[in-house]
PDB file of C-alpha atoms in Angstrom:
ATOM      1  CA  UNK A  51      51.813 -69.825  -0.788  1.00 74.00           C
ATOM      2  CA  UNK A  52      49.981 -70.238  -3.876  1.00 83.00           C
ATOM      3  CA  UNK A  53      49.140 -67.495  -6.509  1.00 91.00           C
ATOM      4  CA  UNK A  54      45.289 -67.282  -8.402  1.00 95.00           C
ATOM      5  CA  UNK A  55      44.711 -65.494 -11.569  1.00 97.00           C
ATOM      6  CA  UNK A  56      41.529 -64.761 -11.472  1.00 98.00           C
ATOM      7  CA  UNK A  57      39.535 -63.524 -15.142  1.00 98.00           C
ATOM      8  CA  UNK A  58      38.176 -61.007 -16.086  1.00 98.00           C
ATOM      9  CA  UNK A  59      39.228 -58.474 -13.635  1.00 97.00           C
ATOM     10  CA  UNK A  60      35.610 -57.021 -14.104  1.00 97.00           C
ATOM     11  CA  UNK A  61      33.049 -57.267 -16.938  1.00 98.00           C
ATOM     12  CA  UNK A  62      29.494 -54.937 -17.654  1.00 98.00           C
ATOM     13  CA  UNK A  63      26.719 -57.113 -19.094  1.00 98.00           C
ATOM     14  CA  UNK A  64      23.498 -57.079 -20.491  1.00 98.00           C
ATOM     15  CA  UNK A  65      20.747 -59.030 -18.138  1.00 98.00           C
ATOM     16  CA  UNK A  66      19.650 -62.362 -19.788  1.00 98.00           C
ATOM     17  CA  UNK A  67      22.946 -63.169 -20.587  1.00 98.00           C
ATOM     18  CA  UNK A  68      26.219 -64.921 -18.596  1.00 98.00           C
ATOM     19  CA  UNK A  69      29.780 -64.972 -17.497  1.00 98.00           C
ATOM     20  CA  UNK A  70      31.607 -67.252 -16.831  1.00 98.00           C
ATOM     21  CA  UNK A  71      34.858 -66.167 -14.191  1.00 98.00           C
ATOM     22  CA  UNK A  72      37.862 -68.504 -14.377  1.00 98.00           C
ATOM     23  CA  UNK A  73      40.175 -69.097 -11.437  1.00 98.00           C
ATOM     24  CA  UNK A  74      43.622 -70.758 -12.073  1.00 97.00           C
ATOM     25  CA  UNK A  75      45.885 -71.727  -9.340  1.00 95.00           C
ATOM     26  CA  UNK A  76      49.666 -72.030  -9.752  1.00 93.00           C
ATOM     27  CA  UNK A  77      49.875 -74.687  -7.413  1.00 91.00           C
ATOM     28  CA  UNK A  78      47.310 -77.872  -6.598  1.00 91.00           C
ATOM     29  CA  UNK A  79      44.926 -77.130  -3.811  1.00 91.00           C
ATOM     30  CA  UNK A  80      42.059 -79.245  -2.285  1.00 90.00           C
ATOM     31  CA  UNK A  81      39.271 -76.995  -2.241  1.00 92.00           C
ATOM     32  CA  UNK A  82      38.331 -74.035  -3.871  1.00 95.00           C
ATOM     33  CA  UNK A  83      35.784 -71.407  -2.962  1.00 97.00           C
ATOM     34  CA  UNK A  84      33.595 -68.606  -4.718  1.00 98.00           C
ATOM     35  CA  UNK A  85      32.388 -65.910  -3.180  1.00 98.00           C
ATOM     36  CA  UNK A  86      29.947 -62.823  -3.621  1.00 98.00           C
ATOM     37  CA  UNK A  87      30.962 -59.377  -1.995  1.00 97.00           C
ATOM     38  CA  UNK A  88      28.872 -56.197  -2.348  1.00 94.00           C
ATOM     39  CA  UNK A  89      31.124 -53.346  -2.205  1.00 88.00           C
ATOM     40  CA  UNK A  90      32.403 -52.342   1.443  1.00 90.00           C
ATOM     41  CA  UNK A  91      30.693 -55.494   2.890  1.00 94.00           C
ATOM     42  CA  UNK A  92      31.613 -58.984   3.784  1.00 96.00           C
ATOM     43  CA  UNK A  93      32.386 -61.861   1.720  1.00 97.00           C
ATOM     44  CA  UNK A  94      29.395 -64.442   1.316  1.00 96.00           C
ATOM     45  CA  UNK A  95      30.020 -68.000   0.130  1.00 97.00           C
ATOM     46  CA  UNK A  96      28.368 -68.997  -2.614  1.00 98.00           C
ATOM     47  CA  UNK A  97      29.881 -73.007  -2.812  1.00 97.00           C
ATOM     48  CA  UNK A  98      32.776 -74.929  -1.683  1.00 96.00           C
ATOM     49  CA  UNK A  99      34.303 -76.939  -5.152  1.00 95.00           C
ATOM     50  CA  UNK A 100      36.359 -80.500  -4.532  1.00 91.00           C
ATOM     51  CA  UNK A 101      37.986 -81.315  -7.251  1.00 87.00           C
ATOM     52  CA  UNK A 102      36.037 -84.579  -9.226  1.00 83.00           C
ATOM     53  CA  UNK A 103      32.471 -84.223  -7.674  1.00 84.00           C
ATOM     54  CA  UNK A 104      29.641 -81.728  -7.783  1.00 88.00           C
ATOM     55  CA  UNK A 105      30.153 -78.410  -6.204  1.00 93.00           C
ATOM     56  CA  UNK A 106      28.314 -77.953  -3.116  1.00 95.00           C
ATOM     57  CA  UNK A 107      26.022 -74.810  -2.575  1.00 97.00           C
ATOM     58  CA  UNK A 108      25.003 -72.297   0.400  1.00 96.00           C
ATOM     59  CA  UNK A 109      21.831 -71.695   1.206  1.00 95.00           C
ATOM     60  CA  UNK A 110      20.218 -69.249  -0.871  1.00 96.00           C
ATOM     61  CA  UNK A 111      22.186 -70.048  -4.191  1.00 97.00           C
ATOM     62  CA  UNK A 112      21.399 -72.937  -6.536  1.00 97.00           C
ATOM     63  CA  UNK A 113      23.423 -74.783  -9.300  1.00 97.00           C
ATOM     64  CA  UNK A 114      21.088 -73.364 -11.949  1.00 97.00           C
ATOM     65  CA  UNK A 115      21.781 -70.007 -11.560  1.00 98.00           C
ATOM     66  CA  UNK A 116      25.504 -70.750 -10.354  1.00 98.00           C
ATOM     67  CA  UNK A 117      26.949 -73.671 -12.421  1.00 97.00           C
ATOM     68  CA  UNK A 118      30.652 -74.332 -10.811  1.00 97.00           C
ATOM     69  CA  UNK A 119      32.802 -76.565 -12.931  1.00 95.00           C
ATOM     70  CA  UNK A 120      36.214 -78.300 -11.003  1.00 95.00           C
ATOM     71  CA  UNK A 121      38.314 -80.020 -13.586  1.00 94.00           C
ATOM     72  CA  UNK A 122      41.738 -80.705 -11.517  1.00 94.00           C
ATOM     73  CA  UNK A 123      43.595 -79.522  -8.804  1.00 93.00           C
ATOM     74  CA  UNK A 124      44.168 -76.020 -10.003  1.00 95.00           C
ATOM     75  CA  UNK A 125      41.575 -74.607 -11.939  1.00 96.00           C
ATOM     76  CA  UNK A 126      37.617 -73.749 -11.396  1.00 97.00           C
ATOM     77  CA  UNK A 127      35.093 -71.784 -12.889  1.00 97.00           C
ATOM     78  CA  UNK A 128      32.017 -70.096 -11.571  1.00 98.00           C
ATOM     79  CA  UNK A 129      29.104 -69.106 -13.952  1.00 98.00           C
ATOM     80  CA  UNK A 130      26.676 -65.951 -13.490  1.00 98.00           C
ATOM     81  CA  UNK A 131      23.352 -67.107 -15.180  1.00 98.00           C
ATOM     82  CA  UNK A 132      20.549 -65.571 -16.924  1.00 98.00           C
ATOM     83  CA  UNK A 133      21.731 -62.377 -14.999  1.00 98.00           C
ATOM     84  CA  UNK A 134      19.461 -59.528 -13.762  1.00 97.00           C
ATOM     85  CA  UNK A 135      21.098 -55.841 -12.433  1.00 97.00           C
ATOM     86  CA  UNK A 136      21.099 -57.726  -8.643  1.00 96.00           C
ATOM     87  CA  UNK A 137      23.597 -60.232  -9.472  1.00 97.00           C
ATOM     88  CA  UNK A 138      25.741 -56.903  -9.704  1.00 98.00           C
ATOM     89  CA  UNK A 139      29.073 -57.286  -7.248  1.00 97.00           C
ATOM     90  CA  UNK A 140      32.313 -58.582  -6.845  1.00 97.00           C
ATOM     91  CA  UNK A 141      33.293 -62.287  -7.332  1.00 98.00           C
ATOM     92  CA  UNK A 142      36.029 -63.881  -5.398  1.00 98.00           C
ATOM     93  CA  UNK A 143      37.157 -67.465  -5.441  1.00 97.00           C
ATOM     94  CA  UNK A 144      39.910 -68.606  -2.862  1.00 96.00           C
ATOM     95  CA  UNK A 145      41.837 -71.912  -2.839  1.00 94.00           C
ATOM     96  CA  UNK A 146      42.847 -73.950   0.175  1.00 91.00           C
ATOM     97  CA  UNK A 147      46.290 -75.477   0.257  1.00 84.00           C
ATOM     98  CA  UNK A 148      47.515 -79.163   1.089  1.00 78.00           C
ATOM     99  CA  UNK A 149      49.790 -79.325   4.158  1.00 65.00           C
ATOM    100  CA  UNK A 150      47.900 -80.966   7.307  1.00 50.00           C
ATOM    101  CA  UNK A 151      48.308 -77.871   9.863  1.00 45.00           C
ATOM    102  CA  UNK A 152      50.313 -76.114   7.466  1.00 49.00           C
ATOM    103  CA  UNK A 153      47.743 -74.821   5.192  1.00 59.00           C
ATOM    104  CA  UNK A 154      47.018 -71.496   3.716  1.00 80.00           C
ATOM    105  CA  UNK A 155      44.111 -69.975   1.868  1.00 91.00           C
ATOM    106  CA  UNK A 156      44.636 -67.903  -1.135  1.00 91.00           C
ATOM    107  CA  UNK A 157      42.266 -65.449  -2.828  1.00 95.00           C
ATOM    108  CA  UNK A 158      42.221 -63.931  -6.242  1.00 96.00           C
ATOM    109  CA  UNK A 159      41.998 -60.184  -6.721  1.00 95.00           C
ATOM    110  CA  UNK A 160      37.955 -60.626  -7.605  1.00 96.00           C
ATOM    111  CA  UNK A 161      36.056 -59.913 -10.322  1.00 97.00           C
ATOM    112  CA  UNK A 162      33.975 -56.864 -10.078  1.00 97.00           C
ATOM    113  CA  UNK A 163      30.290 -57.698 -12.369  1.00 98.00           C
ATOM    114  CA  UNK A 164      28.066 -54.799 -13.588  1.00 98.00           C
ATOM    115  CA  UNK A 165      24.795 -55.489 -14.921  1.00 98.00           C
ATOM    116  CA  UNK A 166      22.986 -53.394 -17.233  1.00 97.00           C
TER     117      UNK A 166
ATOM    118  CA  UNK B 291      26.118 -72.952  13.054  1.00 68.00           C
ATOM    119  CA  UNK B 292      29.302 -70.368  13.764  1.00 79.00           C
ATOM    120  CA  UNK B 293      28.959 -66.446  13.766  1.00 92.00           C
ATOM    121  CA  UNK B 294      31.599 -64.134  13.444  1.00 97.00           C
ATOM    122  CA  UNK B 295      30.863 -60.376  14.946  1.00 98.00           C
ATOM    123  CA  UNK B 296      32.969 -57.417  14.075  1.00 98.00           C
ATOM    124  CA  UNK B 297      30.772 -54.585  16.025  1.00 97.00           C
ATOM    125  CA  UNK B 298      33.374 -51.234  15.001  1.00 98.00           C
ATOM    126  CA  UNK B 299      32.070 -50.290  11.247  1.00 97.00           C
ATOM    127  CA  UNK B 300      34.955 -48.078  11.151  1.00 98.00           C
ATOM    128  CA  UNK B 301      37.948 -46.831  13.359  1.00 98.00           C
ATOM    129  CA  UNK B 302      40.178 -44.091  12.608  1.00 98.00           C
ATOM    130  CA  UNK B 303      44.075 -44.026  13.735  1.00 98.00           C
ATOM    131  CA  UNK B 304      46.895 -41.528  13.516  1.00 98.00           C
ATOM    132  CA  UNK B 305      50.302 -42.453  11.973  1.00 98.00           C
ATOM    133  CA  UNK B 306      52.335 -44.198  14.419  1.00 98.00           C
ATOM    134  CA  UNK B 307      49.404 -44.658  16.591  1.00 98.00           C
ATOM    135  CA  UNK B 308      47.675 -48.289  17.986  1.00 98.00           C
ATOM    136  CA  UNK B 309      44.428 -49.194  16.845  1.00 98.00           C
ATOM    137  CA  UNK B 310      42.278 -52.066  18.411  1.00 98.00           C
ATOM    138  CA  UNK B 311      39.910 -54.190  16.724  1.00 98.00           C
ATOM    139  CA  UNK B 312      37.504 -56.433  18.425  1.00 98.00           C
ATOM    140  CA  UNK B 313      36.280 -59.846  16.746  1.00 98.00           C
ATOM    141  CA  UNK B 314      33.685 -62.175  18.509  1.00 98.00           C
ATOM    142  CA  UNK B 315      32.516 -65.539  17.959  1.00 97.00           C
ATOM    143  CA  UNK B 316      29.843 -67.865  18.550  1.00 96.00           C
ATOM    144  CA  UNK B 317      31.018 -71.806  18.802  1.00 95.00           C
ATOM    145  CA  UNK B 318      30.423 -74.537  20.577  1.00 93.00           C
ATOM    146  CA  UNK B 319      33.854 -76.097  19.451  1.00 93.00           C
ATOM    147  CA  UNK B 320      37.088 -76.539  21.139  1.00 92.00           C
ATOM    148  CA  UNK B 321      39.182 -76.797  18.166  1.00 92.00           C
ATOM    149  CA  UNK B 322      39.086 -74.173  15.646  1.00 94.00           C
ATOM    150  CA  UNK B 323      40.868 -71.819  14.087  1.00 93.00           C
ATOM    151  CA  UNK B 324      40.659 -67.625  13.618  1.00 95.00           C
ATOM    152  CA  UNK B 325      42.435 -65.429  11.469  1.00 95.00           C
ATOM    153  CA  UNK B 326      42.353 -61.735  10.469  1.00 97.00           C
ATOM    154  CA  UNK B 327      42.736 -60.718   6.792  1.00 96.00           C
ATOM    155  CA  UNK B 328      43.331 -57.280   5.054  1.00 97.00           C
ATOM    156  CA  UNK B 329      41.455 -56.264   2.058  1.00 97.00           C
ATOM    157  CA  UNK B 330      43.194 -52.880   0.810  1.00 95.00           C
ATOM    158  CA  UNK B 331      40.755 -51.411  -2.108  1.00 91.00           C
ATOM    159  CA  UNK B 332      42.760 -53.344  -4.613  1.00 90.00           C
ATOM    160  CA  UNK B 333      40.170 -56.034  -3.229  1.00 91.00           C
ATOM    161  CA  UNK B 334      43.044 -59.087  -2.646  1.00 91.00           C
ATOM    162  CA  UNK B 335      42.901 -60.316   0.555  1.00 94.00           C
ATOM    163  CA  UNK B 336      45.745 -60.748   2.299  1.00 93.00           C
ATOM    164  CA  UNK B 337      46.679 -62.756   5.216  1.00 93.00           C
ATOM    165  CA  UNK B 338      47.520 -60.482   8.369  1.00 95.00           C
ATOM    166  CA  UNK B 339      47.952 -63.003  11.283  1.00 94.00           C
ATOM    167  CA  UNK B 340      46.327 -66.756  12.492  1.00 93.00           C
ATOM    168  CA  UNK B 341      45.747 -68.684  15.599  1.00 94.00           C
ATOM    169  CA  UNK B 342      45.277 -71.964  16.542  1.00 92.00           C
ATOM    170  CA  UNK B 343      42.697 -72.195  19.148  1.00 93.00           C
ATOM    171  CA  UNK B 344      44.813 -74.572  21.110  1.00 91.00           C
ATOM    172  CA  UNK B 345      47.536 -72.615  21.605  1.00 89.00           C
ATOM    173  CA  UNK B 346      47.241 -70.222  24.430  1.00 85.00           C
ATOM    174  CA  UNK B 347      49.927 -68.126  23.152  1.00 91.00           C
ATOM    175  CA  UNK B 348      49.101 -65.298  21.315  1.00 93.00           C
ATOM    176  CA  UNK B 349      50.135 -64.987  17.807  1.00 92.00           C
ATOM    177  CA  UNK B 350      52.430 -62.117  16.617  1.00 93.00           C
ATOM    178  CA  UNK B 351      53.441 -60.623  13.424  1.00 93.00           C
ATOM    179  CA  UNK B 352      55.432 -58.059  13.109  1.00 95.00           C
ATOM    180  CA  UNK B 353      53.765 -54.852  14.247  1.00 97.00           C
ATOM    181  CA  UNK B 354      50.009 -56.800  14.605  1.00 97.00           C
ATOM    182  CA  UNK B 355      49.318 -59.073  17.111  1.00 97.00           C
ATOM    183  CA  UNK B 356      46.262 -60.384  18.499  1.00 97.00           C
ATOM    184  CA  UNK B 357      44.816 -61.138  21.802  1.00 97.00           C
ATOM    185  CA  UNK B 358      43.172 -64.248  21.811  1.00 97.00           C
ATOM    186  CA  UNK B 359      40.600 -64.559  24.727  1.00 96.00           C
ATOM    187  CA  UNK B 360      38.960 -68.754  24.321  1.00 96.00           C
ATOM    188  CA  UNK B 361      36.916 -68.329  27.560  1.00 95.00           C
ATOM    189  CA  UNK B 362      35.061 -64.864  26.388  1.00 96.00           C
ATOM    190  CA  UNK B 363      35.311 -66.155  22.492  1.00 97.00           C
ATOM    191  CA  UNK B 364      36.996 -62.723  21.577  1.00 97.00           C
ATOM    192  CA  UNK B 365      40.022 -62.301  19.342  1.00 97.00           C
ATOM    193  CA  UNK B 366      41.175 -58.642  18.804  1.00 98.00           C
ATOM    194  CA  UNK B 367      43.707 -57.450  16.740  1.00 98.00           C
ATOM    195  CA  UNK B 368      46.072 -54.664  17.646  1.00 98.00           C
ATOM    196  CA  UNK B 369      48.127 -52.632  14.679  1.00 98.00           C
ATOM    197  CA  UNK B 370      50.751 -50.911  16.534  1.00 98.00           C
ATOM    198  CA  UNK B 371      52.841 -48.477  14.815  1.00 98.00           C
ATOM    199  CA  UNK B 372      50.257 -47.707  12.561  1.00 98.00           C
ATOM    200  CA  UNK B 373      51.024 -46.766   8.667  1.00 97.00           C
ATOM    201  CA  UNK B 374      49.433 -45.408   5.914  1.00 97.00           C
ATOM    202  CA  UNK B 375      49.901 -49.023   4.110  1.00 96.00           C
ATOM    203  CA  UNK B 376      47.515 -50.051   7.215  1.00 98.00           C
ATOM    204  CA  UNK B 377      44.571 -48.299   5.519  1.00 98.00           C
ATOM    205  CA  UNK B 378      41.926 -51.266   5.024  1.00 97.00           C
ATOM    206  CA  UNK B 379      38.864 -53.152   5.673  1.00 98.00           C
ATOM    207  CA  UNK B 380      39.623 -55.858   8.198  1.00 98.00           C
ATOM    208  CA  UNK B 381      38.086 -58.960   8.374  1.00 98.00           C
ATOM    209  CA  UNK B 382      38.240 -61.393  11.100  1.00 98.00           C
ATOM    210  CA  UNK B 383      37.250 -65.033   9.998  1.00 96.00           C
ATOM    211  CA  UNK B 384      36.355 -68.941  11.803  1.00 96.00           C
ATOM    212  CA  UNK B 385      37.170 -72.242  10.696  1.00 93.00           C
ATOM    213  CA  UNK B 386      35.895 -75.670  12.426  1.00 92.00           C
ATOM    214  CA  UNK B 387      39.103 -77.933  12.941  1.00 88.00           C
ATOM    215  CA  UNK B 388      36.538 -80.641  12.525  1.00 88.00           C
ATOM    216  CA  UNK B 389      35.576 -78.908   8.699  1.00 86.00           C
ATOM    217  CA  UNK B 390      37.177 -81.059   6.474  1.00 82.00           C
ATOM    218  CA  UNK B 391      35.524 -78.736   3.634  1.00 86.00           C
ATOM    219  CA  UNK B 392      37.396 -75.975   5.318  1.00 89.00           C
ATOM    220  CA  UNK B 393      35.047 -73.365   5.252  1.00 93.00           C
ATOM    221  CA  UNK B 394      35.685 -69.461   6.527  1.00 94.00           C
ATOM    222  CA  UNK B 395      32.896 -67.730   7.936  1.00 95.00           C
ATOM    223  CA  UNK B 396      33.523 -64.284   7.730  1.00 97.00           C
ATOM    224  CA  UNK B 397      32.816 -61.096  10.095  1.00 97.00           C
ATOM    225  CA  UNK B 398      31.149 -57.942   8.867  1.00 97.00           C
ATOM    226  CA  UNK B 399      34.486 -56.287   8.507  1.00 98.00           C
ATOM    227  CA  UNK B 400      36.339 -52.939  10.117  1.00 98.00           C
ATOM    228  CA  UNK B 401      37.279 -50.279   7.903  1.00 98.00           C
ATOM    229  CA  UNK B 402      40.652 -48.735   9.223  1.00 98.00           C
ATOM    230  CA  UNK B 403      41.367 -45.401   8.273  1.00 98.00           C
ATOM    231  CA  UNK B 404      44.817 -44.212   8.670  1.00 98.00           C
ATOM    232  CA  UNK B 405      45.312 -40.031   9.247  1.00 97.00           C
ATOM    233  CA  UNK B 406      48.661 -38.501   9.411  1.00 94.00           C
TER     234      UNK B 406
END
């Protein structure tokens, strides 16, 4: 299955500013997601990238505040805007695999944000 | 829209010993899939076991195996044998067949603690 390299590992902040995570697959996927976890809690899907059009959002997150960029096949970024000491927690993107009934998801390791 | 119930915050097991957890869902589809994954505190995610809601047969890997109920929309996983590796939050997690986005909807998770 395929491998992500997810960047940086984890990052502390000052509010106002942002970071941009970077997700890069080893192998071409169709879809990749990003997702928000608060420590010991579930994951929470921010928005589902295709590669070549515009990411598309959950409810309760915007494009303003989380710009998503999808080049190709095997890399995507996610962007942490203007951020206040809420936007504190751990980003994960995942990648869906070609293969019909074959598929696999994979996840990177996360990147754990700290606000100050 | 799908929900995913994981009702057991926490369970505790003894070396060697079986453990249970219980996953419900809420769908009105007939095709779908369900999967369990393991997120040790190294926060990857890791693919434990899957099933294909069209298969009656219950899926199996190695010492975890899963009993897959369609009627009562329950999907349990069993850890037999259990190890100090084992130590984890489990998730259990839906996907539509008929999502060509391929979105997971996660449960709230079930932290297994391992004794010895």
């Amino acid at each position: 299955s395929a491998v992500i390299s997810q960047k940086p590992s984890r990052d502390i902040c000052q509010r106002g500013t942002s970071l941009t995570i970077q997700c890069q697959v080893d192998s071409q996927v169709t879809m990749m997601f990003w997702y928000r976890q608060q420590p010991g809690q579930s994951l929470t899907l921010i928005a589902t990238a295709n590669q070549g059009s515009e990411a598309t959002y959950e409810s309760g997150f915007v494009i303003d505040k989380f710009p998503i960029s999808r080049p190709n096949l095997t890399f995507s970024t996610l962007t942490v805007s203007n951020m206040s000491p809420e936007d504190s927690s751990i980003y994960l993107c995942s990648a869906l695999g070609f293969g019909g009934t074959n598929y696999g998801y994979t996840f990177g390791s996360g990147t754990r944000l700290t606000v100050v | 829209a799908q929900t995913v119930t994981q009702s057991q915050p926490e369970m505790s097991v003894q070396e060697a010993e079986t453990v249970t957890l219980s996953c419900t869902y809420d769908t009105s589809e007939s095709d779908y899939y369900l999967f369990w994954y393991k997120q040790p505190p190294s926060r990857q995610m890791i693919l434990v076991i899957r099933q294909e809601a069209y298969k009656q047969q219950n899926a199996t890997e190695n010492r975890f195996s899963v009993n897959f109920q369609k009627a009562a929309k329950s999907f349990s996983l069993k850890i037999s044998d259990s190890q100090l590796g084992d130590a984890a939050m489990y998730f259990c997690a839906y996907r539509s067949a008929t999502d060509s986005w391929g979105k997971l909807q996660f449960g709230a998770g079930t932290q297994v603690v391992v004794t010895p």
